[in-house]
Coordinates of C-alpha atoms and ligand atoms in Angstrom, one line a residue:
X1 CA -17.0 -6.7 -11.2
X2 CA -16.8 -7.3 -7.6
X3 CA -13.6 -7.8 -5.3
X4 CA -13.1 -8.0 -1.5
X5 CA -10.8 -6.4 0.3
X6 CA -9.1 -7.5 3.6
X7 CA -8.9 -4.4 5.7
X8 CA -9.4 -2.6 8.8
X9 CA -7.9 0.9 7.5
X10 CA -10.6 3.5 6.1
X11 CA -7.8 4.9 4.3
X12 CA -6.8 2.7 2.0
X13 CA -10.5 1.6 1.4
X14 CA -11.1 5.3 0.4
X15 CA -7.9 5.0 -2.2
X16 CA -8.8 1.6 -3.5
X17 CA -12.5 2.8 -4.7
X18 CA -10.6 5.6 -6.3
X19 CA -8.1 3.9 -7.9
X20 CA -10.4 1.2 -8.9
X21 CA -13.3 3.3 -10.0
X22 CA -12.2 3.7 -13.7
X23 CA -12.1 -0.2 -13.9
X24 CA -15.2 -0.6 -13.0
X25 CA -14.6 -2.5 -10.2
X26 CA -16.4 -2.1 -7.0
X27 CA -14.6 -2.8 -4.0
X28 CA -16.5 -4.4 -0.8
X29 CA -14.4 -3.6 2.6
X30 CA -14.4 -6.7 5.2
X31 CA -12.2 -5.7 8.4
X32 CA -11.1 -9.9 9.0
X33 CA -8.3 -9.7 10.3
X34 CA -5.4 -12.5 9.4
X35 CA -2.4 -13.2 10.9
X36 CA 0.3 -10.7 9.7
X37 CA 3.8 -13.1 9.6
X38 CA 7.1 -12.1 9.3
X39 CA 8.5 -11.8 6.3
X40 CA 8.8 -9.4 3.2
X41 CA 5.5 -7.4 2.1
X42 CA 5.1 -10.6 -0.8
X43 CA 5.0 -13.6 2.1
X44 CA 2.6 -11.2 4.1
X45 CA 0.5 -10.5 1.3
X46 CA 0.2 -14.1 0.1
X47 CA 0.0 -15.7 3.5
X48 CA -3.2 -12.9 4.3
X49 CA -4.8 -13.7 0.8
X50 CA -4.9 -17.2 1.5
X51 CA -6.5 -17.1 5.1
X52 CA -8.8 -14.5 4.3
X53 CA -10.0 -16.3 1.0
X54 CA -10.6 -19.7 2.5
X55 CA -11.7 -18.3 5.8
X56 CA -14.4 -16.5 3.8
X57 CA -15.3 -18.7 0.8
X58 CA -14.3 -16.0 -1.7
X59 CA -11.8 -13.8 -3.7
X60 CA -10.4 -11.6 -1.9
X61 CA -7.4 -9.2 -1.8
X62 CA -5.2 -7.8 0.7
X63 CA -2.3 -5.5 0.7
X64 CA 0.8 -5.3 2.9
X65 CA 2.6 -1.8 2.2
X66 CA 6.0 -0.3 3.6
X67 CA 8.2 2.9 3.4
X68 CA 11.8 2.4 2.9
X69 CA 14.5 4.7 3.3
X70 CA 17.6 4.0 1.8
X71 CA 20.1 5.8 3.8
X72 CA 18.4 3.7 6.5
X73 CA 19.3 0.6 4.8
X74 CA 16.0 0.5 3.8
X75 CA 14.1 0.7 7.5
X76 CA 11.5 0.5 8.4
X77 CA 10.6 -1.3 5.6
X78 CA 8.6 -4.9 6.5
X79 CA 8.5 -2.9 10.6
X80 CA 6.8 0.4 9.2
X81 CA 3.7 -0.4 11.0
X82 CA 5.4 -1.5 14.6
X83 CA 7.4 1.6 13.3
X84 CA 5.0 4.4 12.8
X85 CA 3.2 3.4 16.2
X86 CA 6.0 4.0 18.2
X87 CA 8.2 6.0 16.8
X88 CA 6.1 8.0 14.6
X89 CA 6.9 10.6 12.2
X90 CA 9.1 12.5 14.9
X91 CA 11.3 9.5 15.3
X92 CA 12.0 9.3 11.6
X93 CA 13.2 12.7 11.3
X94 CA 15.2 12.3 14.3
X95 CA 16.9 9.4 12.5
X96 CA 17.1 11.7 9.3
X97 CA 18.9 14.3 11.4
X98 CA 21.8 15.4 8.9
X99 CA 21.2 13.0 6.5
X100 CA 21.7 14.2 3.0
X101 CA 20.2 11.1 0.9
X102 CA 17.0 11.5 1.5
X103 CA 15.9 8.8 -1.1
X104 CA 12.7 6.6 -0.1
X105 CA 10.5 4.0 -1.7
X106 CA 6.8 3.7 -0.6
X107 CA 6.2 -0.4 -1.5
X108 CA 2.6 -2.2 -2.2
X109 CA 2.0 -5.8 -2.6
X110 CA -1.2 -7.0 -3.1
X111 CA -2.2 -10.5 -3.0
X112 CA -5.3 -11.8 -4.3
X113 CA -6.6 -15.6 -3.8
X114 CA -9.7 -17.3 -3.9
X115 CA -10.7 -20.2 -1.9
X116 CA -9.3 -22.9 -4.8
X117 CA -6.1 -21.2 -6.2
X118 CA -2.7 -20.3 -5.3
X119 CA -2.4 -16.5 -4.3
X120 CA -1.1 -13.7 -7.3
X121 CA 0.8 -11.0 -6.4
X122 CA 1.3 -7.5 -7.4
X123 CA 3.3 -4.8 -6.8
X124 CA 3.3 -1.1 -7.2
X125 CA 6.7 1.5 -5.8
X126 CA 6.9 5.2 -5.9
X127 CA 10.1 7.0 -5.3
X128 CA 10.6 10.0 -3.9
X129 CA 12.5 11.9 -0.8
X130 CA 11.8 12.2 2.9
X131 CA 11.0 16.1 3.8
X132 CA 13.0 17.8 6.8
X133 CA 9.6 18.6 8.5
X134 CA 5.9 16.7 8.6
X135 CA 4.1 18.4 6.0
X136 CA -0.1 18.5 5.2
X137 CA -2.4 17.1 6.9
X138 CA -3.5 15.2 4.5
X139 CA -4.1 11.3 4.1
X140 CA -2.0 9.2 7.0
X141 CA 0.6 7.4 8.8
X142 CA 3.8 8.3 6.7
X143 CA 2.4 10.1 4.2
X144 CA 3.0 14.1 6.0
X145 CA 7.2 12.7 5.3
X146 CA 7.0 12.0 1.7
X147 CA 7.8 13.8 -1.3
X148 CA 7.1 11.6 -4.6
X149 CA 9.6 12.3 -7.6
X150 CA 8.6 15.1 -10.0
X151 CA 6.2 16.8 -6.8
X152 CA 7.6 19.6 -4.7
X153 CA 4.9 18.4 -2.0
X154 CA 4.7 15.9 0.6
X155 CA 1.3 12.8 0.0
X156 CA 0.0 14.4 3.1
X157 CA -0.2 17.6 0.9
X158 CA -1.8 16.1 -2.1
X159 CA -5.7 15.7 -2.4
X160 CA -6.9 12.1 -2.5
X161 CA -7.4 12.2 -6.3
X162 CA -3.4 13.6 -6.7
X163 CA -1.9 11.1 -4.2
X164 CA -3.9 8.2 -6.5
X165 CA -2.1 9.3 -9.5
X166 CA 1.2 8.9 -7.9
X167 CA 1.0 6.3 -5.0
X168 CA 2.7 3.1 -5.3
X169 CA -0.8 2.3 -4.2
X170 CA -1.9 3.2 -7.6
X171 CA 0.4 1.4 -9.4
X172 CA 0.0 -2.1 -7.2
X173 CA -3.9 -1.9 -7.7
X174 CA -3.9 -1.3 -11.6
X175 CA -1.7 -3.7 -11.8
X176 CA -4.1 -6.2 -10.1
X177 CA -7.0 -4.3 -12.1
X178 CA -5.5 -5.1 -15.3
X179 CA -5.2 -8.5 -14.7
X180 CA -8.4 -9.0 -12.7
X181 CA -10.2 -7.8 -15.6
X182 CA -9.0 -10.8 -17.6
X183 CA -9.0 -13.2 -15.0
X184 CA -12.9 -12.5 -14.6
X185 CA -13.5 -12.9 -18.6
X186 CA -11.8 -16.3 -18.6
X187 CA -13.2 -17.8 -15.6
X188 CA -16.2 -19.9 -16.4
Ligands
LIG201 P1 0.3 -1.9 6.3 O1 0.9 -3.0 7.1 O2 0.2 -2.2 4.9 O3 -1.0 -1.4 6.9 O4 1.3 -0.7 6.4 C1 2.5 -0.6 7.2 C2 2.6 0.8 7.7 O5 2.9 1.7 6.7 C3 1.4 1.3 8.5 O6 1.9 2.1 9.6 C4 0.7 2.1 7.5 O7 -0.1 3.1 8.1 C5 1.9 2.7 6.7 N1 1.4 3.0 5.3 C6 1.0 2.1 4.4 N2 0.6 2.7 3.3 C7 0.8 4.0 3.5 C8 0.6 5.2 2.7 O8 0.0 5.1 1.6 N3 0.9 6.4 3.3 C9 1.4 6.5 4.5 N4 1.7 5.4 5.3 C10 1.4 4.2 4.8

């Protein structure tokens, strides 16, 4: 099986064939571009799906992902991108300063759509707890500032193959996999 995936971030491309590789699923990278509207991860996701899929005459995917912090009320959330590229991972902390919940979800949605049908959604969450310092080196973005439940290290700690048994990543895209695998069987 064969699936597209909207995206200009090597990062996630490198997760996805992981993730996706005990599916048998390989995963074909196209950097497209579509226009990112406001709204919750879902309305990005299915609004990017759509584009991409009728803009390219196939099934594609995206994904619009987010960390939210709960003693934040849940920032940066839907801004983690406008977030992380001006603030960065020194701003959060700063905001962090003294905080005692540290609780945080990382979110995934990820919407698939083909040029004829509506966009399906999928989505995968991890909690966990923002660190007092960056951590690892390791993966990107966010990832040196969160601890996932049940680890005592941060994702930017974790080897590729560790983070992809915990991400919310995971848990969005084997969600889609499950689903994708029937989807292909019942097509025709
Ligand atoms: P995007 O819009 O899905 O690309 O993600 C929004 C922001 O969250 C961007 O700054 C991403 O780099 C960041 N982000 C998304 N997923 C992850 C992750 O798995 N680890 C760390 N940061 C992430």
């Amino acid at each position: 099986m064969k699936v597209t995936f909207i995206t200009g971030n090597q990062h996630k491309v490198k997760e996805a064939r992981g993730i996706f590789q005990q599916f048998d699923i390989r995963l074909e990278q196209v950097d497209l571009g579509y226009p990112e509207i406001q709204g919750e991860l879902t309305d990005v996701a299915c609004y990017g799906a759509k584009y991409a899929a009728k803009k390219l005459g196939k099934p594609v995917i995206v994904e619009d992902a987010g960390l939210f912090i709960k003693a934040l009320e849940w920032f940066p959330g839907t801004y983690s991108s406008y977030v992380q590229s001006t603030l960065g991972n020194e701003g959060i902390l700063k905001l962090m300063k003294n905080v005692h919940d540290r609780y945080a979800e990382f979110r995934s949605v990820i919407g698939f759509a083909t040029p004829k049908t509506e966009p399906e959604i999928f989505l995968g969450v991890v909690g966990g707890n923002i660190a007092h310092h960056e951590k690892g080196k390791r993966g990107f973005a966010y990832d040196p500032l969160f601890k996932p439940e049940s680890c005592d290290l941060t994702f930017g700690e974790l080897t590729i193959e560790k983070k992809n048994e915990l991400s919310h990543r995971r848990r969005s895209m084997e969600s889609f996999a499950h689903w994708y695998e029937d989807f292909v069987e019942n097509k025709d």
